[in-house]
PDB file of C-alpha atoms in Angstrom:
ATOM      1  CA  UNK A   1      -8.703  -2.060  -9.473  1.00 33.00           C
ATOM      2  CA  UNK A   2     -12.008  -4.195  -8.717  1.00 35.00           C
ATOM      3  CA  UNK A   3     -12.762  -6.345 -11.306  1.00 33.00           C
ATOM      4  CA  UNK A   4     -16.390  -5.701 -12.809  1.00 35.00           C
ATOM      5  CA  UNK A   5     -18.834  -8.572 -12.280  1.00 36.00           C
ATOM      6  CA  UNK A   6     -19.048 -11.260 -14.387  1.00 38.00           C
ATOM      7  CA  UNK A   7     -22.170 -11.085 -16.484  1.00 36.00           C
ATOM      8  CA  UNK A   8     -25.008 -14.122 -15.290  1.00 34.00           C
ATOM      9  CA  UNK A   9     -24.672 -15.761 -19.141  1.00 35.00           C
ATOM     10  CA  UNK A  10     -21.038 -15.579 -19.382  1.00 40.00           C
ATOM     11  CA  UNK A  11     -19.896 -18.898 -18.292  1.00 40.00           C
ATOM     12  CA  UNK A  12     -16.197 -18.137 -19.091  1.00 39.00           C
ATOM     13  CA  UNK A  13     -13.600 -16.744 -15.684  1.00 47.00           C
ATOM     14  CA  UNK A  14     -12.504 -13.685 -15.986  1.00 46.00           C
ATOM     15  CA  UNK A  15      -9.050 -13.818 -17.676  1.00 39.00           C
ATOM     16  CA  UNK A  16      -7.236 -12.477 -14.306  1.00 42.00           C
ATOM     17  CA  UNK A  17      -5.764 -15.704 -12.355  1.00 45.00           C
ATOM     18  CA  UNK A  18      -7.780 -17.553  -9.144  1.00 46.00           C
ATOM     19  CA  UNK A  19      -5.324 -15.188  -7.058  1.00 48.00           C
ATOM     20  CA  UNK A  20      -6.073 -11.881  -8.069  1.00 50.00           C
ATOM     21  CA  UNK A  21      -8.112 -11.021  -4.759  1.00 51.00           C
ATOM     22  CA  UNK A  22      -4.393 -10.563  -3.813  1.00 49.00           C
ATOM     23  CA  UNK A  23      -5.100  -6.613  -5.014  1.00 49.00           C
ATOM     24  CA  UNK A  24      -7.888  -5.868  -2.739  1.00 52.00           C
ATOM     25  CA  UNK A  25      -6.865  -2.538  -0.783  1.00 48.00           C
ATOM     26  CA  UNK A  26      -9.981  -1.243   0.638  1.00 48.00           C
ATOM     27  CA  UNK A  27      -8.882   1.589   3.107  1.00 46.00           C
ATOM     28  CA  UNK A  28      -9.413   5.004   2.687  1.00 46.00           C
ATOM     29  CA  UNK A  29      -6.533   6.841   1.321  1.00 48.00           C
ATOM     30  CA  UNK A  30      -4.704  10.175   2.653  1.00 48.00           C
ATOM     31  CA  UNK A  31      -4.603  11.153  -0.789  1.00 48.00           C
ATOM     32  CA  UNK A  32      -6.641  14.350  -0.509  1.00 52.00           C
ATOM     33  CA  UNK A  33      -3.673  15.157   2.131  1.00 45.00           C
ATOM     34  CA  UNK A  34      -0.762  14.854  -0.333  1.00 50.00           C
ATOM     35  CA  UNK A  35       0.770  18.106  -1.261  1.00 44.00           C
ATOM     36  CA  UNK A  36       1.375  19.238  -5.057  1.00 47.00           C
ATOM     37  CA  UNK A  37       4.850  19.297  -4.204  1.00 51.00           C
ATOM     38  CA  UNK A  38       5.891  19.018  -7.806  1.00 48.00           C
ATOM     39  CA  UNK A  39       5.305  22.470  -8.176  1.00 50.00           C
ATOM     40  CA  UNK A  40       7.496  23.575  -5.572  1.00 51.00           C
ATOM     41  CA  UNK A  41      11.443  24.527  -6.988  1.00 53.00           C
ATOM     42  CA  UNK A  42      13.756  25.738  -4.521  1.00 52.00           C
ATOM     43  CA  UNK A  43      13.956  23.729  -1.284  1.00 55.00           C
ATOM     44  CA  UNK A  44      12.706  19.836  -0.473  1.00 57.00           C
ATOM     45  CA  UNK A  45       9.300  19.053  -1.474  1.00 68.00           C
ATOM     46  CA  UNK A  46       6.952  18.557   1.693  1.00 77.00           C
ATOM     47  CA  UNK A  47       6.122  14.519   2.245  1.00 86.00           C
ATOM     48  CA  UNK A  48       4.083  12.388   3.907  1.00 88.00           C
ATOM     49  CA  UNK A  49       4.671   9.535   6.388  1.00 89.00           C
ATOM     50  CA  UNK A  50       1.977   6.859   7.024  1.00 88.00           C
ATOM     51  CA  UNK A  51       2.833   4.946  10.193  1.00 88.00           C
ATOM     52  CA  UNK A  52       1.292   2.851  12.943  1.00 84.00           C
ATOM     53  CA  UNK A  53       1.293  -0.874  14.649  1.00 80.00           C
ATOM     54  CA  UNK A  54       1.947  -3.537  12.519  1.00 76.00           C
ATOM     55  CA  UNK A  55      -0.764  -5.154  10.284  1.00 68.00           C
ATOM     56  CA  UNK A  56      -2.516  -1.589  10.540  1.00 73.00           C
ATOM     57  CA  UNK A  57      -2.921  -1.294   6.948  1.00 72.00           C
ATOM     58  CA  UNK A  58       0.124   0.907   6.000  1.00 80.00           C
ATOM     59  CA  UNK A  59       0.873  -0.694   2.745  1.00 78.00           C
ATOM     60  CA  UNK A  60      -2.734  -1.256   1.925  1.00 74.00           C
ATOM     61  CA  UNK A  61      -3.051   2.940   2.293  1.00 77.00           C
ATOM     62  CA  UNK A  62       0.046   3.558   0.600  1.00 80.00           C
ATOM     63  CA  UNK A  63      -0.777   1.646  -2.028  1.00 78.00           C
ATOM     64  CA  UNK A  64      -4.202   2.568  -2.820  1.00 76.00           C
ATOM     65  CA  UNK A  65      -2.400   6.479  -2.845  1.00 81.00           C
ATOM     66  CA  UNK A  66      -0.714   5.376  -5.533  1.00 84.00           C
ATOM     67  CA  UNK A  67      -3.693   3.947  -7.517  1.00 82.00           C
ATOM     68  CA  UNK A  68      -5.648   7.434  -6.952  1.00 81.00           C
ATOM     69  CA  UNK A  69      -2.699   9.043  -8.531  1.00 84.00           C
ATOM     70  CA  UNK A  70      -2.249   6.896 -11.419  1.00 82.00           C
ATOM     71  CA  UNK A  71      -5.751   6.508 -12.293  1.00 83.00           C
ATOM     72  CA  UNK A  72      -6.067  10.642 -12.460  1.00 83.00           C
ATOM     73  CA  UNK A  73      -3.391  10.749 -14.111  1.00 82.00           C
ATOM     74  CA  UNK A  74      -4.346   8.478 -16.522  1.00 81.00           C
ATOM     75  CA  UNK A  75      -7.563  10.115 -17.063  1.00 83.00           C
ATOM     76  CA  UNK A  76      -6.165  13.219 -17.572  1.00 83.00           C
ATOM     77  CA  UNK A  77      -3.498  12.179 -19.922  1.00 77.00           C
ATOM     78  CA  UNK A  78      -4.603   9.358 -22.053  1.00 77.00           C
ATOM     79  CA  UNK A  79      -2.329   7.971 -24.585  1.00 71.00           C
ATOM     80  CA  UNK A  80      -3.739   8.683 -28.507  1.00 68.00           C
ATOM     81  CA  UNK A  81      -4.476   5.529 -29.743  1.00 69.00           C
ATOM     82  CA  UNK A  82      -2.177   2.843 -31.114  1.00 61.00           C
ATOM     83  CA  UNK A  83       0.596   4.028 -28.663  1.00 58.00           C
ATOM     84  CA  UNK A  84       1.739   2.331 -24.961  1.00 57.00           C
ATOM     85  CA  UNK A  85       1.997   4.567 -21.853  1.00 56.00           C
ATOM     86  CA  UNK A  86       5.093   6.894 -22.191  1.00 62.00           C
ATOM     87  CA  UNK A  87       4.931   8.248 -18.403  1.00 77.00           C
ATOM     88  CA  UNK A  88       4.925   6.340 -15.254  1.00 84.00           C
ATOM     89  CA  UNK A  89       3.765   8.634 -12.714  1.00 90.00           C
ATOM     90  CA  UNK A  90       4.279   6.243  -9.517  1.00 92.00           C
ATOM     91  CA  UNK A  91       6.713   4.662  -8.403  1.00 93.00           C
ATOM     92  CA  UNK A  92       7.176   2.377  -5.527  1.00 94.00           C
ATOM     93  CA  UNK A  93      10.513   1.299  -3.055  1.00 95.00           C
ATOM     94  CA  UNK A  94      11.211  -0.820  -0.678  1.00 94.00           C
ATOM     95  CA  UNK A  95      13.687  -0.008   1.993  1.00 95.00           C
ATOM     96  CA  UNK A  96      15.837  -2.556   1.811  1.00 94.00           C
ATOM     97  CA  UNK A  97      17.292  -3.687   5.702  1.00 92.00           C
ATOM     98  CA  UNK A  98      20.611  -1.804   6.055  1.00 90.00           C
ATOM     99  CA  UNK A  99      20.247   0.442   3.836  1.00 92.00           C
ATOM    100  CA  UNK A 100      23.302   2.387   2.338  1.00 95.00           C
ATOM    101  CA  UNK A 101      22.611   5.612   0.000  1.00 96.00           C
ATOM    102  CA  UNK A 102      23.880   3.210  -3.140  1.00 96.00           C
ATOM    103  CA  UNK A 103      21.743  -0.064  -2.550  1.00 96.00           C
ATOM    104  CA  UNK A 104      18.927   2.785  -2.113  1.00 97.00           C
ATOM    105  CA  UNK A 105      19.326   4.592  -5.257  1.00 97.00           C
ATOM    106  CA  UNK A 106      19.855   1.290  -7.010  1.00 97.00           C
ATOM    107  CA  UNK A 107      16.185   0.380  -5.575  1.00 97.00           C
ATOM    108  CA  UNK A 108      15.044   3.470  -7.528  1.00 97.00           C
ATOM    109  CA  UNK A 109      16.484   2.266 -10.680  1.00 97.00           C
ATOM    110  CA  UNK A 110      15.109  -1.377 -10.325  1.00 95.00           C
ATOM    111  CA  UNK A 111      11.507   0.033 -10.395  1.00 94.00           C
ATOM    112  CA  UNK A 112      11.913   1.268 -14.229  1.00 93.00           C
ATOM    113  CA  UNK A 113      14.137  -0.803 -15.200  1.00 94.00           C
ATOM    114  CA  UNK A 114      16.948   1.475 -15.159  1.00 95.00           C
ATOM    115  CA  UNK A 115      20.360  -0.808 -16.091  1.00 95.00           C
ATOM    116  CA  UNK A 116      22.950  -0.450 -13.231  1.00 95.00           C
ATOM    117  CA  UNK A 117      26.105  -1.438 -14.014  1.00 94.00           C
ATOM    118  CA  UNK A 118      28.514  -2.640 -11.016  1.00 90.00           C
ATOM    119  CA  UNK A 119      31.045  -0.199 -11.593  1.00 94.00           C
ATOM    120  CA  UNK A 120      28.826   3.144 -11.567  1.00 96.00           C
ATOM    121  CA  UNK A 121      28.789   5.208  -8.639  1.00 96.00           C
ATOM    122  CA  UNK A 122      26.389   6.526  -6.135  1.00 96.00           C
ATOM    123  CA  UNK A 123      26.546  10.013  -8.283  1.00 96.00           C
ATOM    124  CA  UNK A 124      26.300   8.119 -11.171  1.00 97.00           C
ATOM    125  CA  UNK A 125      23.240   6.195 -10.550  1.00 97.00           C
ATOM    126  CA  UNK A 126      21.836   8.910  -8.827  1.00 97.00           C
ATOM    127  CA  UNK A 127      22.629  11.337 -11.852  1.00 97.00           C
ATOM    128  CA  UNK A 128      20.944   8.677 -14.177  1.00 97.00           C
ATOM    129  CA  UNK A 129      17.781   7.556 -11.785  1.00 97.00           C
ATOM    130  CA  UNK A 130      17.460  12.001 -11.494  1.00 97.00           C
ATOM    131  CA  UNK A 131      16.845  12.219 -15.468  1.00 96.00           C
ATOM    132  CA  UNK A 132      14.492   8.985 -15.999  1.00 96.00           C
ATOM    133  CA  UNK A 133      12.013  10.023 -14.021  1.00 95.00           C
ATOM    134  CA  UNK A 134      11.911  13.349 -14.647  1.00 94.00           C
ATOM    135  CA  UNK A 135      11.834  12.570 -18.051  1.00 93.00           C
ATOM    136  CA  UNK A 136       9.162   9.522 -17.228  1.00 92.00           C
ATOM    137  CA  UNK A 137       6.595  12.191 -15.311  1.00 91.00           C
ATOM    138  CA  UNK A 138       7.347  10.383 -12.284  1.00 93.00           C
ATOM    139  CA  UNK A 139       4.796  12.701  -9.827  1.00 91.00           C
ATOM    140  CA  UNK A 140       4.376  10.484  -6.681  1.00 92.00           C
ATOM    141  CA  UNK A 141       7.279   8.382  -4.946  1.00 95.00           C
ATOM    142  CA  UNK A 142       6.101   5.916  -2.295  1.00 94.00           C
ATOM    143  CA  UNK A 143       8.565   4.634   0.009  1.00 94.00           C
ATOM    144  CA  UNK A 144       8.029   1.571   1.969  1.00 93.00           C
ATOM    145  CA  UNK A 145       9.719   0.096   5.270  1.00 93.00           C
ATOM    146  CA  UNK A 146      11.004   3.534   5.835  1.00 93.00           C
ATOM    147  CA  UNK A 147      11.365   2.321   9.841  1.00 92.00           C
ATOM    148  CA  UNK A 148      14.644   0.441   8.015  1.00 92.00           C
ATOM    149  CA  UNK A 149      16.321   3.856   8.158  1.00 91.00           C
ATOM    150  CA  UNK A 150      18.502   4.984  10.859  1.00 89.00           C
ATOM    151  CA  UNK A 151      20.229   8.364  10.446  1.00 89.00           C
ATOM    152  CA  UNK A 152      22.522   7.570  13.606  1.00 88.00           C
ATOM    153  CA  UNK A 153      24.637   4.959  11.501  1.00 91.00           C
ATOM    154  CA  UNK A 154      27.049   6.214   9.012  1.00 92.00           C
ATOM    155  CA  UNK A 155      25.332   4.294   6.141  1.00 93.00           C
ATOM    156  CA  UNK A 156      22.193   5.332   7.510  1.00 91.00           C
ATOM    157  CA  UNK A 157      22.866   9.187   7.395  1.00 92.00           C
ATOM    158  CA  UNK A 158      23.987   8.882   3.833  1.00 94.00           C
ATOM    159  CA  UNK A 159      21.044   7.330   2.768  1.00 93.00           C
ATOM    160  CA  UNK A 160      18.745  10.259   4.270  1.00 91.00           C
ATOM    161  CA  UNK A 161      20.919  12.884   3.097  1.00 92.00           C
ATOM    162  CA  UNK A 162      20.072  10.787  -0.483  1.00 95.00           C
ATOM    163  CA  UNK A 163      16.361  11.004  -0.040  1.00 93.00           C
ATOM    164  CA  UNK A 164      16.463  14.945   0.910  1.00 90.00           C
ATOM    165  CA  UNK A 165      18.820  14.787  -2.594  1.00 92.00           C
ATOM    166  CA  UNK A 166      15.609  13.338  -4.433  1.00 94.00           C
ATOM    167  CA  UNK A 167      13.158  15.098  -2.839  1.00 91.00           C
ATOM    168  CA  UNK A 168      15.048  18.954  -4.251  1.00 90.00           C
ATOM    169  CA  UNK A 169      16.163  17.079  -7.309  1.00 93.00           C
ATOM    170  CA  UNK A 170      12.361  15.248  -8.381  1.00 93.00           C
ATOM    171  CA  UNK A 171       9.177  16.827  -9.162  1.00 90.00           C
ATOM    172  CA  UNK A 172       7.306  14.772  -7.124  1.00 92.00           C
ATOM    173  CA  UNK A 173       5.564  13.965  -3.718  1.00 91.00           C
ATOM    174  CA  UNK A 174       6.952  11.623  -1.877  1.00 93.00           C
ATOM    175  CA  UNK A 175       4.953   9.315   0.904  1.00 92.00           C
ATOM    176  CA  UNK A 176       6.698   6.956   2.783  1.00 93.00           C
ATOM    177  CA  UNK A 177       5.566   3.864   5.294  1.00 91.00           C
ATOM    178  CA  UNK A 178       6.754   2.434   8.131  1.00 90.00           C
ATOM    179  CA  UNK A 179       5.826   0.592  11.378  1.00 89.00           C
ATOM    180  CA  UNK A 180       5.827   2.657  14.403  1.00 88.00           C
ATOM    181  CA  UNK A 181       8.542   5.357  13.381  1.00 88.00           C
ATOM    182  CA  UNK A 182       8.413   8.045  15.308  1.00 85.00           C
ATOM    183  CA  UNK A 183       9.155   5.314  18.186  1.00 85.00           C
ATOM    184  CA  UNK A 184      12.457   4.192  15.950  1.00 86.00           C
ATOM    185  CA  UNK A 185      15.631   7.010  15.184  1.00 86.00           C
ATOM    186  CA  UNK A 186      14.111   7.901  11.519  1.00 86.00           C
ATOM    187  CA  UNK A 187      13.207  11.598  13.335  1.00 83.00           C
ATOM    188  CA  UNK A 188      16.719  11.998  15.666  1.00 80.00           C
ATOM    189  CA  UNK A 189      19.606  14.063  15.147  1.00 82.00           C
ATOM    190  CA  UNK A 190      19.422  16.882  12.556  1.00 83.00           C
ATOM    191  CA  UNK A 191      18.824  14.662   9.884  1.00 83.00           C
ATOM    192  CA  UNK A 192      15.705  13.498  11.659  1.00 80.00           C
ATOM    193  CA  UNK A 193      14.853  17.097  12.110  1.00 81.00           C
ATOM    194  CA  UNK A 194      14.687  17.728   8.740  1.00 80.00           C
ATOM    195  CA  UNK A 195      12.495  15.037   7.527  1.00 80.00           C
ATOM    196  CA  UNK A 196      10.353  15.233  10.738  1.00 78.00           C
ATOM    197  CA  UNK A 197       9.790  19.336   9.556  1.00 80.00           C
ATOM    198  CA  UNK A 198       8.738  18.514   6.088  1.00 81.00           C
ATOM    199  CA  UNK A 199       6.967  15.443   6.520  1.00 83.00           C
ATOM    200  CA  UNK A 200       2.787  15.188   7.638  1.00 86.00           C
ATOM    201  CA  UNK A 201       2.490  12.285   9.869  1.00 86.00           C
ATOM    202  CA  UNK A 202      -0.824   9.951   9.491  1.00 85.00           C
ATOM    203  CA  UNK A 203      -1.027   7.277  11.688  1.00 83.00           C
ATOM    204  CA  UNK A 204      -2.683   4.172  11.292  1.00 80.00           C
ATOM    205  CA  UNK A 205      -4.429   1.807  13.881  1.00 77.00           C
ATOM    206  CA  UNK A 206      -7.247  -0.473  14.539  1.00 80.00           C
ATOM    207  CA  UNK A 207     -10.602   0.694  13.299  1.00 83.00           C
ATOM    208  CA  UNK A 208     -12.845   0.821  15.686  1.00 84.00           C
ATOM    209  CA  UNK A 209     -16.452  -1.135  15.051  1.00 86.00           C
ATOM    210  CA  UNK A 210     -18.245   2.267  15.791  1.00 84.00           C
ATOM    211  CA  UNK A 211     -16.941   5.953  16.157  1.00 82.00           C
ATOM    212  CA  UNK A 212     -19.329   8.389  16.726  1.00 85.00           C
ATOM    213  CA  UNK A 213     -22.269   8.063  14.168  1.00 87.00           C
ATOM    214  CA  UNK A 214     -20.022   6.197  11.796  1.00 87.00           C
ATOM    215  CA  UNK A 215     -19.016   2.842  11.728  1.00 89.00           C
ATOM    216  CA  UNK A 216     -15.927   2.478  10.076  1.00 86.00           C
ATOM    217  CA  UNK A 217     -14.553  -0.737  10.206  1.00 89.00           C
ATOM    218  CA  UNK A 218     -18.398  -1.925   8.434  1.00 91.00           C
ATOM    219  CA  UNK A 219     -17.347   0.425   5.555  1.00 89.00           C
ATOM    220  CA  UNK A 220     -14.093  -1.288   5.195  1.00 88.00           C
ATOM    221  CA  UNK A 221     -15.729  -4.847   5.413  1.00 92.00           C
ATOM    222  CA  UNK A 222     -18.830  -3.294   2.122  1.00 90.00           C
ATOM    223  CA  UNK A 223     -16.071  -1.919  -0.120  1.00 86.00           C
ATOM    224  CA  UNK A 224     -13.718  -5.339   0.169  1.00 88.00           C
ATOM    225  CA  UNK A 225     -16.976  -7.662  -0.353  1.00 90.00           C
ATOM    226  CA  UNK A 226     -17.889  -4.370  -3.496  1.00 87.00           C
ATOM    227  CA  UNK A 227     -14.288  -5.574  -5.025  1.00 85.00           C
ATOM    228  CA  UNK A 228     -15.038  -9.636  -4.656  1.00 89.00           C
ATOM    229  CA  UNK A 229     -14.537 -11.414  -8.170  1.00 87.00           C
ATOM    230  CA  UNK A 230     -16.731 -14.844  -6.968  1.00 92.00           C
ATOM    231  CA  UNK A 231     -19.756 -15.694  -8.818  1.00 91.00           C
ATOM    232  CA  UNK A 232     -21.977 -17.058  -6.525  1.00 91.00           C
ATOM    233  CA  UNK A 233     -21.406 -14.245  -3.278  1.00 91.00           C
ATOM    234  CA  UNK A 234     -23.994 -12.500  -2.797  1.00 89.00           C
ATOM    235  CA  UNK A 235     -23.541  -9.117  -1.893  1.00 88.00           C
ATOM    236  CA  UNK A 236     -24.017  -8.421   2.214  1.00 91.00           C
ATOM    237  CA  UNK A 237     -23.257 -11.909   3.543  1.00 91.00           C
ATOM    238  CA  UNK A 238     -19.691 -10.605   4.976  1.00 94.00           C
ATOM    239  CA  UNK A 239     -21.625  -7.523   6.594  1.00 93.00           C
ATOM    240  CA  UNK A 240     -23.746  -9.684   8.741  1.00 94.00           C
ATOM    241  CA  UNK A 241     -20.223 -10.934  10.112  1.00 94.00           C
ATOM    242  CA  UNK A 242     -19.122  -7.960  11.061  1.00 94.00           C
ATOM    243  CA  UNK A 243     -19.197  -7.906  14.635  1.00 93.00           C
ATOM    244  CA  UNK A 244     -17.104 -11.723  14.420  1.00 93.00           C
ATOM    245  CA  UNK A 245     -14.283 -10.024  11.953  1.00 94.00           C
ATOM    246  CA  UNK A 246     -13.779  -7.701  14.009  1.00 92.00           C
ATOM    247  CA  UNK A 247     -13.626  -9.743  17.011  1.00 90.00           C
ATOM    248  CA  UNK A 248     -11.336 -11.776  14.813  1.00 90.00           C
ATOM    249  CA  UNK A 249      -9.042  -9.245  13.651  1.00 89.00           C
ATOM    250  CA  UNK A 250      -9.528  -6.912  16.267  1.00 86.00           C
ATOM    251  CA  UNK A 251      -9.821  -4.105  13.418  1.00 87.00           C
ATOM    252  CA  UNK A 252      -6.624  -4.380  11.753  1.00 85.00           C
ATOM    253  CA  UNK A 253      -6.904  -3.586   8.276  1.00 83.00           C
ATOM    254  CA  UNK A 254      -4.148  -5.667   7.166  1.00 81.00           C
ATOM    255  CA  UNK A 255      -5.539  -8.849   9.175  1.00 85.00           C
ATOM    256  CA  UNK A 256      -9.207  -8.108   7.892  1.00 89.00           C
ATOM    257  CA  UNK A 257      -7.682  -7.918   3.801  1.00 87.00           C
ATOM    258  CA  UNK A 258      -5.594 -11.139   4.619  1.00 87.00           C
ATOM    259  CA  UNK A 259      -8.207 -13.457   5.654  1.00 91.00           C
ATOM    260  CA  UNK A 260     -10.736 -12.474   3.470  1.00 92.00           C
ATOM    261  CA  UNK A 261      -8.595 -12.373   0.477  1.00 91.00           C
ATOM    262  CA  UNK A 262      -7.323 -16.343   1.509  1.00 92.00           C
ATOM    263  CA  UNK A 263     -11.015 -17.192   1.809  1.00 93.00           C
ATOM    264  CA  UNK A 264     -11.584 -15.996  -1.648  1.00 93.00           C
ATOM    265  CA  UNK A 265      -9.065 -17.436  -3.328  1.00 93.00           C
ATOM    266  CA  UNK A 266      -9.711 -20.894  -1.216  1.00 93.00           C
ATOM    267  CA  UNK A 267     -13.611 -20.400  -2.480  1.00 93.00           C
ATOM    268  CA  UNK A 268     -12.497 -19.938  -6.598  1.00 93.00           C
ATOM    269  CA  UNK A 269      -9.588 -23.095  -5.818  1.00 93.00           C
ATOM    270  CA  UNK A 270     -13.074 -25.365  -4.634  1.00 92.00           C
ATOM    271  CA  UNK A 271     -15.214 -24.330  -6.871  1.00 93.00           C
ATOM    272  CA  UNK A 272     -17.872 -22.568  -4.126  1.00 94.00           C
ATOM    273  CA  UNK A 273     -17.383 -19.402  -5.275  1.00 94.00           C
ATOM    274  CA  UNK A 274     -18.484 -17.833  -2.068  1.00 92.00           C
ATOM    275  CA  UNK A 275     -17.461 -16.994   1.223  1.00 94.00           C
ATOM    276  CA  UNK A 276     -18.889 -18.322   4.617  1.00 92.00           C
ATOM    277  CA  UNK A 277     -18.491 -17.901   8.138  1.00 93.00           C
ATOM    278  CA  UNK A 278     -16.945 -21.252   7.807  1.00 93.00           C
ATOM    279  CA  UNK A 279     -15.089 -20.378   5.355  1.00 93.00           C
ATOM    280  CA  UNK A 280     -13.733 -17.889   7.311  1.00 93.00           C
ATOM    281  CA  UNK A 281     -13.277 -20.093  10.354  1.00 92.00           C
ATOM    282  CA  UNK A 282     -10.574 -21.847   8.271  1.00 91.00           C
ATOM    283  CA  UNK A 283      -8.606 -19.127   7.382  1.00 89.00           C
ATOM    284  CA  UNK A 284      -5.514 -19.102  10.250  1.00 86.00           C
ATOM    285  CA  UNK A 285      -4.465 -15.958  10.169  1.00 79.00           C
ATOM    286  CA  UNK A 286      -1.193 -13.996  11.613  1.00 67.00           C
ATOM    287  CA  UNK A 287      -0.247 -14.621  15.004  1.00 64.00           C
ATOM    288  CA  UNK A 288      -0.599 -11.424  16.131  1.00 60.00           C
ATOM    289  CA  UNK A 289      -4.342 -11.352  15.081  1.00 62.00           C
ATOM    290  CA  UNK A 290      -4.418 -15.564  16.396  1.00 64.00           C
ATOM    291  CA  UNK A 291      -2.943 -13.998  19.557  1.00 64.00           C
ATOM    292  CA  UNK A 292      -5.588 -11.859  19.589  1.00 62.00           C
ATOM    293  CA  UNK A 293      -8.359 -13.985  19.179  1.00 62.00           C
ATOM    294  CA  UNK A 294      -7.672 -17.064  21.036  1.00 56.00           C
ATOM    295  CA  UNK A 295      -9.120 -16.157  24.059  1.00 49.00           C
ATOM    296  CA  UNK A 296     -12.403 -15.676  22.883  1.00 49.00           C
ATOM    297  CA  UNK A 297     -12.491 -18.975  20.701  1.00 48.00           C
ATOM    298  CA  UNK A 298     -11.335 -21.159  23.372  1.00 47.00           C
ATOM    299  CA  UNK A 299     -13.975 -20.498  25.680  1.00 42.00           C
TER     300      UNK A 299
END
């Protein structure tokens, strides 16, 4: 959440560390897209499934779905006063690489904190991880590196079969992310088939500098510089580089958050508090987006 500005005679930082621009996560959510699948009883809750090229923005979006949610939440169910947050209505999970229905689950417990002894069982786990969030108000699951899943494997069809066991057993919406999936097995075989019939696909790329009337990617660029924590930016001076950042990140969300967010944290670190084109200049950024630009910088 963007830190509010600090006030011209406060001299004292804000109490958040030099690297909190780390949390910046611009991009327009699917959120309005998510289906109230917690109401839904008898079969597998419908899903969502944000995917696209790499450094496309996928965990930025997912992410900032999950802040929408929470923040509602929390503003429709405030705690009385005196007392800590009883409900935890998001959760988040990586994939992790091999995958096996038990290392999955056991991901599911790590997030609350859920103790998971070495000699419990898939069931068990799953049992236990079943009841905590219900009981926690868990209402939105997101589910990252879900490209890490391959329902042709043995291990791999397990671990679906344990999602579609979540997804009939929890309240909740889940969204997952993943890089490119419907190019990767996560949708083959009848497994596949199921997920691929519940699940709304959204599909993230490069923004483009203009689209129509609209210019998307300078949107992007005014609500990142509206969530900068430096004292001395002034407000504007990254829009009038917008043609060069998008030259330099060819419109790739997660390229655009990256060097920004490095150039802020490099401006707090020297004591500038602002961010320049040559500030920006010093940034190296991925390859991919280096890859990109080098063409361009060379000449």
């Amino acid at each position: 959440m963007p830190i509010p500005p600090q006030h011209p005679t406060d001299q004292r930082r804000h109490s958040t560390p030099p690297d909190q621009h780390h949390r910046l996560s611009p991009l327009p959510t699917p959120s309005r897209k998510v289906a109230l699948g917690r109401h839904q009883q008898t079969t597998a809750r419908p899903s969502l499934i944000v995917t696209g090229p790499a450094a496309a923005g996928k965990p930025t979006a997912l992410l900032n779905v999950g802040r929408t949610c929470h923040l509602a939440h929390t503003r429709k169910n405030p705690p009385p006063p005196g007392s800590a947050h009883s409900t935890a209505p998001v959760t988040y999970v990586l994939v992790p690489p091999g995958a096996t229905a038990k290392t999955l689950i056991t991901e599911f417990a790590r997030y609350l904190g859920i103790p998971v002894a070495a000699r419990m069982t898939q069931t068990q786990i799953t049992d236990t991880v079943s009841h905590t969030y219900t009981q926690a108000g868990v209402q939105l699951v997101l589910i990252d590196e879900i490209h890490r899943l391959n329902p042709r494997t043995t291990t791999g069809a397990q671990a679906a079969d344990l999602l579609k066991d979540l997804t009939e057993r929890l309240a909740a919406t889940f969204v997952y992310a993943g890089i490119n999936v419907t190019d990767t097995p996560l949708f083959s075989g009848p497994r596949g088939a199921q997920l691929a019939g519940r699940a709304t696909l959204i599909t993230c790329g490069p923004l483009p500098a203009r689209h129509g009337t609209r210019e998307p990617f300078r949107d992007v660029i005014t609500d990142i510089e509206n969530a900068l924590d430096l004292t001395h930016h002034k407000p504007g001076v990254l829009l009038r580089h917008a043609a060069y950042l998008h030259q330099r990140t060819a419109g790739r969300i997660g390229s655009l958050t990256r060097l920004i967010r490095q150039a802020a944290i490099t401006a707090i670190h020297d004591g500038t508090e602002r961010i320049t084109k040559a500030a920006l200049e010093a940034v190296q950024l991925d390859h991919l987006a280096e890859q990109h630009n080098r063409p361009t910088r060379n000449r």
